[in-house]
Tab-separated table of C-alpha atoms and ligand atoms in Angstrom:
chain	number	residue	atom	x	y	z
A	140	ALA	CA	19.703	-23.631	-36.663
A	141	LYS	CA	22.989	-22.063	-35.750
A	142	ARG	CA	22.145	-18.789	-37.073
A	143	ALA	CA	18.856	-18.876	-35.384
A	144	GLY	CA	20.470	-19.489	-32.291
A	145	ARG	CA	22.569	-16.643	-32.678
A	146	ASN	CA	19.613	-14.103	-33.626
A	147	ARG	CA	17.688	-15.594	-30.549
A	148	ILE	CA	20.532	-14.226	-28.421
A	149	CYS	CA	20.936	-10.911	-30.118
A	150	ARG	CA	16.874	-10.245	-29.692
A	151	PHE	CA	17.580	-11.624	-25.881
A	152	ASP	CA	20.371	-8.950	-25.467
A	153	LYS	CA	18.601	-6.194	-27.087
A	154	SER	CA	15.532	-6.849	-24.630
A	155	LEU	CA	17.818	-6.389	-21.673
A	156	ASP	CA	19.313	-3.499	-22.920
A	157	ASP	CA	15.882	-1.819	-23.174
A	158	ASN	CA	15.318	-2.877	-19.795
A	159	LEU	CA	18.204	-1.368	-18.639
A	160	ARG	CA	17.387	1.750	-20.658
A	161	ARG	CA	14.092	1.853	-19.019
A	162	ARG	CA	15.217	1.859	-15.886
A	163	ARG	CA	17.847	4.278	-16.131
A	164	ALA	CA	15.225	6.599	-17.937
A	165	ILE	CA	12.977	5.741	-14.359
A	166	GLU	CA	15.708	6.738	-12.122
A	167	ALA	CA	16.148	9.834	-13.805
A	168	GLY	CA	12.941	10.814	-14.057
A	169	LEU	CA	11.877	10.159	-10.608
A	170	SER	CA	14.756	12.133	-9.298
A	171	LYS	CA	13.302	15.149	-10.654
A	172	ALA	CA	9.906	14.194	-10.144
A	173	ILE	CA	9.279	15.881	-6.749
A	174	ALA	CA	10.665	19.334	-7.741
A	175	GLY	CA	8.953	18.817	-11.011
A	176	LYS	CA	5.688	17.918	-8.942
A	177	GLU	CA	4.811	15.335	-10.955
A	178	LEU	CA	3.531	13.167	-8.180
A	179	GLU	CA	0.171	12.578	-6.466
A	180	LEU	CA	-1.765	11.083	-3.782
A	181	HIS	CA	-4.862	9.341	-4.660
A	182	TYR	CA	-7.155	7.755	-1.891
A	183	GLN	CA	-9.070	4.784	-1.600
A	184	PRO	CA	-11.599	4.094	0.817
A	185	ILE	CA	-11.305	1.136	3.556
A	186	ILE	CA	-14.942	0.215	4.344
A	187	ASP	CA	-16.374	-1.021	7.859
A	188	GLY	CA	-17.672	-4.083	6.838
A	189	ASN	CA	-20.663	-4.036	9.579
A	190	THR	CA	-21.672	-0.339	9.384
A	191	LEU	CA	-20.861	0.319	5.836
A	192	ASN	CA	-19.110	3.286	6.982
A	193	VAL	CA	-15.746	4.634	5.645
A	194	ALA	CA	-13.248	4.054	8.254
A	195	GLY	CA	-10.252	5.460	6.297
A	196	PHE	CA	-8.444	6.155	3.137
A	197	GLU	CA	-5.130	4.599	1.985
A	198	ALA	CA	-3.208	7.142	-0.108
A	199	LEU	CA	-1.327	5.483	-3.332
A	200	LEU	CA	1.175	6.998	-5.553
A	201	ARG	CA	0.921	7.948	-8.474
A	202	TRP	CA	3.560	9.360	-10.995
A	203	LYS	CA	2.844	11.244	-14.164
A	204	SER	CA	6.271	11.609	-15.843
A	205	ALA	CA	7.153	14.432	-18.202
A	206	GLU	CA	9.432	12.046	-20.385
A	207	LEU	CA	7.526	8.535	-19.911
A	208	GLY	CA	4.052	9.196	-19.463
A	209	GLN	CA	1.756	7.782	-16.373
A	210	VAL	CA	4.153	4.914	-14.590
A	211	SER	CA	2.689	2.521	-12.081
A	212	PRO	CA	4.274	2.474	-8.432
A	213	ALA	CA	4.422	-1.466	-8.836
A	214	VAL	CA	7.176	-0.547	-11.534
A	215	PHE	CA	8.961	2.736	-10.129
A	216	ILE	CA	8.616	2.020	-6.303
A	217	PRO	CA	11.170	-1.172	-6.545
A	218	ILE	CA	13.357	1.242	-8.650
A	219	ALA	CA	13.047	4.428	-6.034
A	220	GLU	CA	13.849	1.375	-3.262
A	221	GLU	CA	16.718	0.205	-4.921
A	222	SER	CA	17.992	3.420	-5.877
A	223	GLY	CA	17.766	5.111	-2.581
A	224	LEU	CA	15.076	7.675	-3.767
A	225	ILE	CA	12.466	6.101	-1.902
A	226	ARG	CA	13.852	7.765	1.199
A	227	SER	CA	13.085	11.417	-0.292
A	228	ILE	CA	9.758	10.053	-2.031
A	229	GLY	CA	8.416	8.452	1.166
A	230	ASP	CA	8.974	11.814	3.331
A	231	TRP	CA	7.227	13.837	0.276
A	232	VAL	CA	4.252	11.095	0.629
A	233	ILE	CA	4.170	10.943	4.350
A	234	ARG	CA	3.992	14.857	4.220
A	235	GLN	CA	1.166	15.327	1.545
A	236	ALA	CA	-0.966	12.467	3.066
A	237	LEU	CA	-0.847	13.919	6.793
A	238	ASN	CA	-1.905	17.473	5.000
A	239	ASP	CA	-4.653	15.835	2.664
A	240	CYS	CA	-6.099	13.955	5.513
A	241	CYS	CA	-7.255	17.036	7.458
A	242	ASP	CA	-9.650	17.477	4.834
A	243	TRP	CA	-11.457	14.304	6.219
A	244	PRO	CA	-11.356	14.632	10.015
A	245	GLN	CA	-13.623	11.432	10.770
A	246	GLN	CA	-11.380	8.910	8.808
A	247	TYR	CA	-7.766	7.548	9.469
A	248	VAL	CA	-5.309	7.882	6.767
A	249	ALA	CA	-3.120	4.775	5.740
A	250	ILE	CA	0.322	4.981	4.523
A	251	ASN	CA	2.442	2.781	2.860
A	252	LEU	CA	6.208	2.368	3.994
A	253	SER	CA	8.934	0.264	1.728
A	254	ALA	CA	10.941	-1.886	3.861
A	255	ARG	CA	13.892	0.378	2.575
A	256	GLN	CA	12.305	3.173	3.983
A	257	PHE	CA	11.342	1.747	7.084
A	258	ASN	CA	14.809	0.418	7.748
A	259	GLY	CA	17.608	2.548	8.742
A	260	ALA	CA	15.826	5.726	9.249
A	261	ASP	CA	13.848	6.835	12.520
A	262	MET	CA	10.499	6.264	11.487
A	263	VAL	CA	9.273	7.181	14.781
A	264	GLN	CA	10.651	10.790	14.718
A	265	ILE	CA	9.660	11.350	11.090
A	266	LEU	CA	6.168	10.363	11.386
A	267	ARG	CA	5.832	12.175	14.957
A	268	GLY	CA	6.983	15.237	13.396
A	269	HIS	CA	5.074	15.471	10.399
A	270	ALA	CA	1.590	14.628	12.156
A	271	ASP	CA	2.463	17.342	14.766
A	272	THR	CA	3.550	19.923	12.041
A	273	ALA	CA	0.300	19.006	10.195
A	274	GLY	CA	-1.700	18.753	13.529
A	275	VAL	CA	-2.986	15.256	12.826
A	276	PRO	CA	-3.653	13.472	15.896
A	277	TYR	CA	-1.557	10.127	16.007
A	278	HIS	CA	-4.342	7.838	16.042
A	279	ARG	CA	-5.697	8.983	12.593
A	280	VAL	CA	-2.432	7.671	11.272
A	281	HIS	CA	-1.997	4.158	9.905
A	282	ILE	CA	1.157	2.679	8.391
A	283	GLU	CA	1.536	-0.093	5.854
A	284	VAL	CA	4.264	-2.411	6.012
A	285	THR	CA	4.747	-5.863	4.301
A	286	GLU	CA	7.019	-8.521	6.038
A	287	THR	CA	9.715	-7.637	4.013
A	288	ALA	CA	10.460	-4.640	6.115
A	289	PHE	CA	11.190	-6.886	8.988
A	290	PHE	CA	13.746	-9.062	7.378
A	291	GLU	CA	16.834	-7.006	7.679
A	292	ASP	CA	16.577	-6.116	11.278
A	293	ALA	CA	13.849	-7.821	13.169
A	294	ARG	CA	14.403	-6.397	16.663
A	295	GLY	CA	14.690	-3.025	15.504
A	296	ALA	CA	11.864	-3.099	13.277
A	297	ALA	CA	9.694	-4.569	16.420
A	298	GLU	CA	11.041	-1.926	18.623
A	299	THR	CA	10.022	0.820	15.759
A	300	LEU	CA	6.594	-0.624	15.654
A	301	GLY	CA	6.763	-1.004	19.673
A	302	ALA	CA	6.928	3.005	19.634
A	303	LEU	CA	4.750	3.774	17.006
A	304	GLN	CA	2.099	1.785	18.419
A	305	SER	CA	2.179	3.381	22.001
A	306	LEU	CA	1.978	6.796	20.415
A	307	GLY	CA	-1.256	5.580	18.914
A	308	PHE	CA	-0.281	4.991	15.403
A	309	GLY	CA	-2.008	2.286	13.485
A	310	ILE	CA	0.106	-0.790	12.180
A	311	ALA	CA	-1.278	-2.771	9.453
A	312	LEU	CA	0.451	-5.974	7.937
A	313	ASP	CA	0.052	-5.442	4.261
A	314	ASP	CA	-0.026	-8.359	1.598
A	315	PHE	CA	-0.931	-10.918	4.718
A	316	GLY	CA	-0.432	-14.702	3.284
A	317	THR	CA	1.532	-13.956	0.442
A	318	GLY	CA	5.272	-13.836	1.976
A	319	TYR	CA	6.957	-16.866	3.401
A	320	SER	CA	6.655	-16.159	7.678
A	321	SER	CA	3.169	-14.677	7.582
A	322	LEU	CA	2.507	-16.599	10.858
A	323	PHE	CA	5.840	-15.677	12.436
A	324	SER	CA	5.257	-11.957	11.489
A	325	VAL	CA	2.057	-11.947	13.504
A	326	LYS	CA	3.788	-13.511	16.583
A	327	ASN	CA	6.517	-11.344	16.611
A	328	PHE	CA	5.492	-7.867	15.571
A	329	PRO	CA	2.849	-5.328	16.822
A	330	LEU	CA	0.266	-5.137	14.893
A	331	ASP	CA	-3.514	-3.437	14.498
A	332	VAL	CA	-4.541	-4.793	11.289
A	333	ILE	CA	-3.950	-7.575	9.025
A	334	LYS	CA	-4.861	-6.966	5.245
A	335	ILE	CA	-5.403	-9.948	3.438
A	336	ASP	CA	-4.344	-9.755	-0.172
A	337	LYS	CA	-6.209	-9.703	-3.187
A	338	CYS	CA	-5.294	-12.657	-4.577
A	339	PHE	CA	-7.184	-14.757	-1.934
A	340	ILE	CA	-10.012	-12.497	-2.649
A	341	ASP	CA	-9.753	-13.392	-6.309
A	342	GLY	CA	-10.226	-16.938	-5.674
A	343	LEU	CA	-14.021	-16.054	-3.894
A	344	GLY	CA	-16.586	-18.458	-5.591
A	345	LEU	CA	-13.744	-19.612	-8.143
A	346	GLU	CA	-11.495	-21.680	-5.969
A	347	PRO	CA	-12.496	-24.147	-3.200
A	348	GLN	CA	-9.616	-23.429	-0.861
A	349	ALA	CA	-10.303	-19.326	-1.205
A	350	ALA	CA	-13.052	-19.278	1.627
A	351	PRO	CA	-11.577	-21.440	4.405
A	352	ILE	CA	-8.316	-19.732	4.014
A	353	ILE	CA	-9.845	-16.400	4.499
A	354	SER	CA	-11.775	-17.643	7.036
A	355	ALA	CA	-8.653	-18.694	8.868
A	356	VAL	CA	-7.225	-15.553	8.998
A	357	ILE	CA	-10.020	-13.533	10.362
A	358	HIS	CA	-10.419	-16.122	13.069
A	359	LEU	CA	-6.820	-15.512	13.681
A	360	ALA	CA	-7.046	-11.803	13.665
A	361	ARG	CA	-10.055	-12.094	15.800
A	362	GLY	CA	-8.012	-14.086	18.394
A	363	LEU	CA	-5.434	-11.875	18.635
A	364	GLY	CA	-7.640	-8.579	18.564
A	365	LEU	CA	-6.848	-7.357	14.909
A	366	LYS	CA	-9.001	-5.863	12.258
A	367	VAL	CA	-8.829	-7.402	9.213
A	368	VAL	CA	-8.931	-5.816	5.966
A	369	ALA	CA	-9.868	-7.541	2.569
A	370	GLU	CA	-8.129	-6.021	-0.160
A	371	GLY	CA	-9.625	-6.124	-4.187
A	372	VAL	CA	-13.102	-6.625	-3.286
A	373	GLU	CA	-14.452	-6.125	-6.999
A	374	THR	CA	-17.943	-8.062	-7.065
A	375	GLU	CA	-21.039	-8.385	-4.901
A	376	ASP	CA	-20.755	-11.895	-4.352
A	377	GLN	CA	-17.552	-11.362	-2.523
A	378	ARG	CA	-18.617	-8.302	-0.652
A	379	GLN	CA	-21.159	-10.993	0.225
A	380	ALA	CA	-19.321	-13.958	1.420
A	381	LEU	CA	-16.462	-11.590	3.142
A	382	GLN	CA	-19.342	-9.975	5.209
A	383	LEU	CA	-20.584	-13.771	6.101
A	384	LEU	CA	-17.200	-15.038	7.117
A	385	GLY	CA	-17.046	-12.036	9.251
A	386	CYS	CA	-14.525	-9.485	7.631
A	387	SER	CA	-14.472	-6.405	9.580
A	388	HIS	CA	-13.445	-4.140	6.695
A	389	LEU	CA	-13.276	-4.086	2.783
A	390	GLN	CA	-11.515	-2.449	0.105
A	391	GLY	CA	-11.821	-2.487	-3.480
A	392	TYR	CA	-12.902	-1.260	-7.011
A	393	LEU	CA	-16.401	-2.071	-5.727
A	394	PHE	CA	-16.661	0.597	-3.297
A	395	SER	CA	-14.083	2.918	-5.489
A	396	LYS	CA	-10.844	3.095	-7.069
A	397	PRO	CA	-8.367	5.322	-5.588
A	398	GLN	CA	-9.217	8.943	-6.842
A	399	SER	CA	-7.810	12.260	-6.511
A	400	ARG	CA	-8.314	13.888	-3.305
A	401	SER	CA	-10.698	16.572	-4.802
A	402	HIS	CA	-12.490	13.580	-6.329
A	403	ILE	CA	-12.730	11.218	-3.129
A	404	LEU	CA	-14.196	14.165	-0.899
A	405	THR	CA	-16.998	14.383	-3.695
A	406	TRP	CA	-17.427	11.019	-3.268
A	407	LEU	CA	-17.451	10.880	0.327
A	408	LYS	CA	-19.779	13.827	0.471
A	409	ALA	CA	-22.533	12.294	-1.896
A	410	ARG	CA	-21.979	8.977	0.295
A	411	GLN	CA	-22.719	10.444	3.151
A	412	THR	CA	-25.583	12.027	2.227
A	413	ALA	CA	-27.111	9.557	0.338
B	601	LIG	P1	-0.643	-2.325	-2.180
B	601	LIG	O1	-0.198	-1.314	-0.718
B	601	LIG	O2	-0.793	-3.532	-1.715
B	601	LIG	O3	-1.853	-1.492	-2.846
B	601	LIG	C1	-3.055	-2.135	-3.143
B	601	LIG	C2	-3.206	-1.867	-5.027
B	601	LIG	O4	-4.215	-2.672	-5.114
B	601	LIG	C3	-3.307	-0.599	-5.509
B	601	LIG	O5	-2.431	-0.562	-6.986
B	601	LIG	C4	-4.689	-0.518	-5.782
B	601	LIG	O6	-4.709	0.657	-6.482
B	601	LIG	C5	-5.068	-2.304	-6.330
B	601	LIG	N1	-6.390	-2.199	-6.105
B	601	LIG	C6	-6.893	-1.764	-5.037
B	601	LIG	N2	-8.102	-2.109	-5.296
B	601	LIG	C7	-8.460	-3.046	-6.252
B	601	LIG	C8	-9.324	-4.003	-6.879
B	601	LIG	O7	-10.530	-4.015	-6.351
B	601	LIG	N3	-9.033	-4.471	-8.298
B	601	LIG	C9	-7.872	-4.394	-8.572
B	601	LIG	N4	-7.455	-4.818	-9.673
B	601	LIG	N5	-6.565	-3.681	-7.859
B	601	LIG	C10	-6.872	-3.099	-6.986
B	601	LIG	P2	-1.293	0.717	-7.166
B	601	LIG	O8	-1.801	1.772	-6.593
B	601	LIG	O9	-0.836	0.561	-8.423
B	601	LIG	O10	-0.462	0.428	-6.047
B	601	LIG	C11	0.704	-0.674	-6.410
B	601	LIG	C12	1.332	-0.825	-5.159
B	601	LIG	O11	2.654	0.074	-5.106
B	601	LIG	C13	1.103	-1.015	-3.543
B	601	LIG	O12	0.345	-2.019	-3.559
B	601	LIG	C14	2.056	-0.971	-3.016
B	601	LIG	O13	2.775	-1.611	-2.515
B	601	LIG	C15	3.208	0.159	-3.732
B	601	LIG	N6	2.626	1.998	-3.494
B	601	LIG	C16	1.596	2.617	-3.991
B	601	LIG	N7	1.925	3.609	-3.346
B	601	LIG	C17	2.902	3.763	-2.575
B	601	LIG	C18	3.888	4.896	-1.702
B	601	LIG	O14	3.017	5.693	-1.385
B	601	LIG	N8	4.504	4.078	-0.848
B	601	LIG	C19	5.208	3.000	-0.938
B	601	LIG	N9	6.253	2.521	-0.276
B	601	LIG	N10	4.400	1.903	-1.879
B	601	LIG	C20	3.389	2.367	-2.585
B	602	LIG	CA1	-0.944	-1.116	0.950
B	603	LIG	CA1	-1.714	-4.584	-0.242
B	604	LIG	CA1	0.704	-5.562	-2.810
C-alpha cells in the first residue's frame, strides 16, 4: 500500500513537471510568435436577429507554433497574461484587426481585450492611434471585455470605458452571467452590448432554467438600451428560441465558425448574393 502511495506521488510530481515544462515551452514559443509570423486572426460573424444581416465580425486569435503546432487561445492567452506578453500580442491583434476590417466596410469588428492588457495601459490612446492609422471610424470598432477587467481598478476602468464610448467605440461585456458580479458591472460600467455566455445557450431545450434566464437578461438589456449577443448558437432550435425571446444578435457555428480573413470574405460575398 505504501508503495502504491509513493508511486502515486511520483506520478503526480511528474505531471506537475510536464505541465510546467509545457508552460515554459508555450511562453518561449509565444515570445517569438509575432516576429515568426505565427499569429493569425480568424473572424466569426455576428448576425442581426431581426434582419439576419451580418452586423459585425469578432476577431479570434490563432497561433500555429513551429514547435508546438496549433495551440488554443484558451490555453495560451492566460499564459500570455501572466508572463506580460499579452501587451505586445494584444497590440498586434488591435493593429491587425483594424487593418483587416477595411475589407468589409459595412460591419464592425469586435476585438477581445484581456484584463491585464486593459489595466495599466492607455487603451484610449492605443485604440484611437491604431484606428486613426488604419483609417477606421471609431464606431466600427467594438471592444469585448470580461468583468475581470474591472476588478483591479474599477474607477479607472469606468473612466477608460467612458472615454472610449464617448469617442464612438462600442463596448461589449463578454461572458455575461459567468462572473460574480454581472449586475454590478451592468450598473457601474458604460456598455453598449451584453454577450450572453454560451453555457446558457447550451441549456436551451435541455434545462428548464435556460430560457427564463436568457429572457431576463434580454429584458434587462432592453431596459438599459443595450444590445444582446447570444454566443455559441449551434442549432436551428436554439436560433428559433432566441429569436422568439427577442435576442437582438446571434453568433455561433450555426452561421459560421471563425474563419481566416479570406474565407470570411468569400463567405460574406456568397451570403450577400444569396
Ligand atoms: P470568447 O471571447 O468567449 O470567444 C468565444 C469562443 O467560442 C471562441 O473560442 C469561439 O471560436 C467559440 N465559439 C463561437 N461559436 C461557437 C459555437 O457555436 N460552438 C462552440 N463550441 N464554440 C463556439 P476560441 O476562438 O477558441 O477563443 C477562446 C477564448 O480565447 C475567447 O473566448 C477569448 O477569451 C480568448 N481570445 C481569443 N482571441 C483573443 C484575442 O485576440 N485577445 C484576447 N485577449 N483573448 C482572446
Ligand atoms: Ca469574446
Ligand atoms: Ca464570450
Ligand atoms: Ca469566453
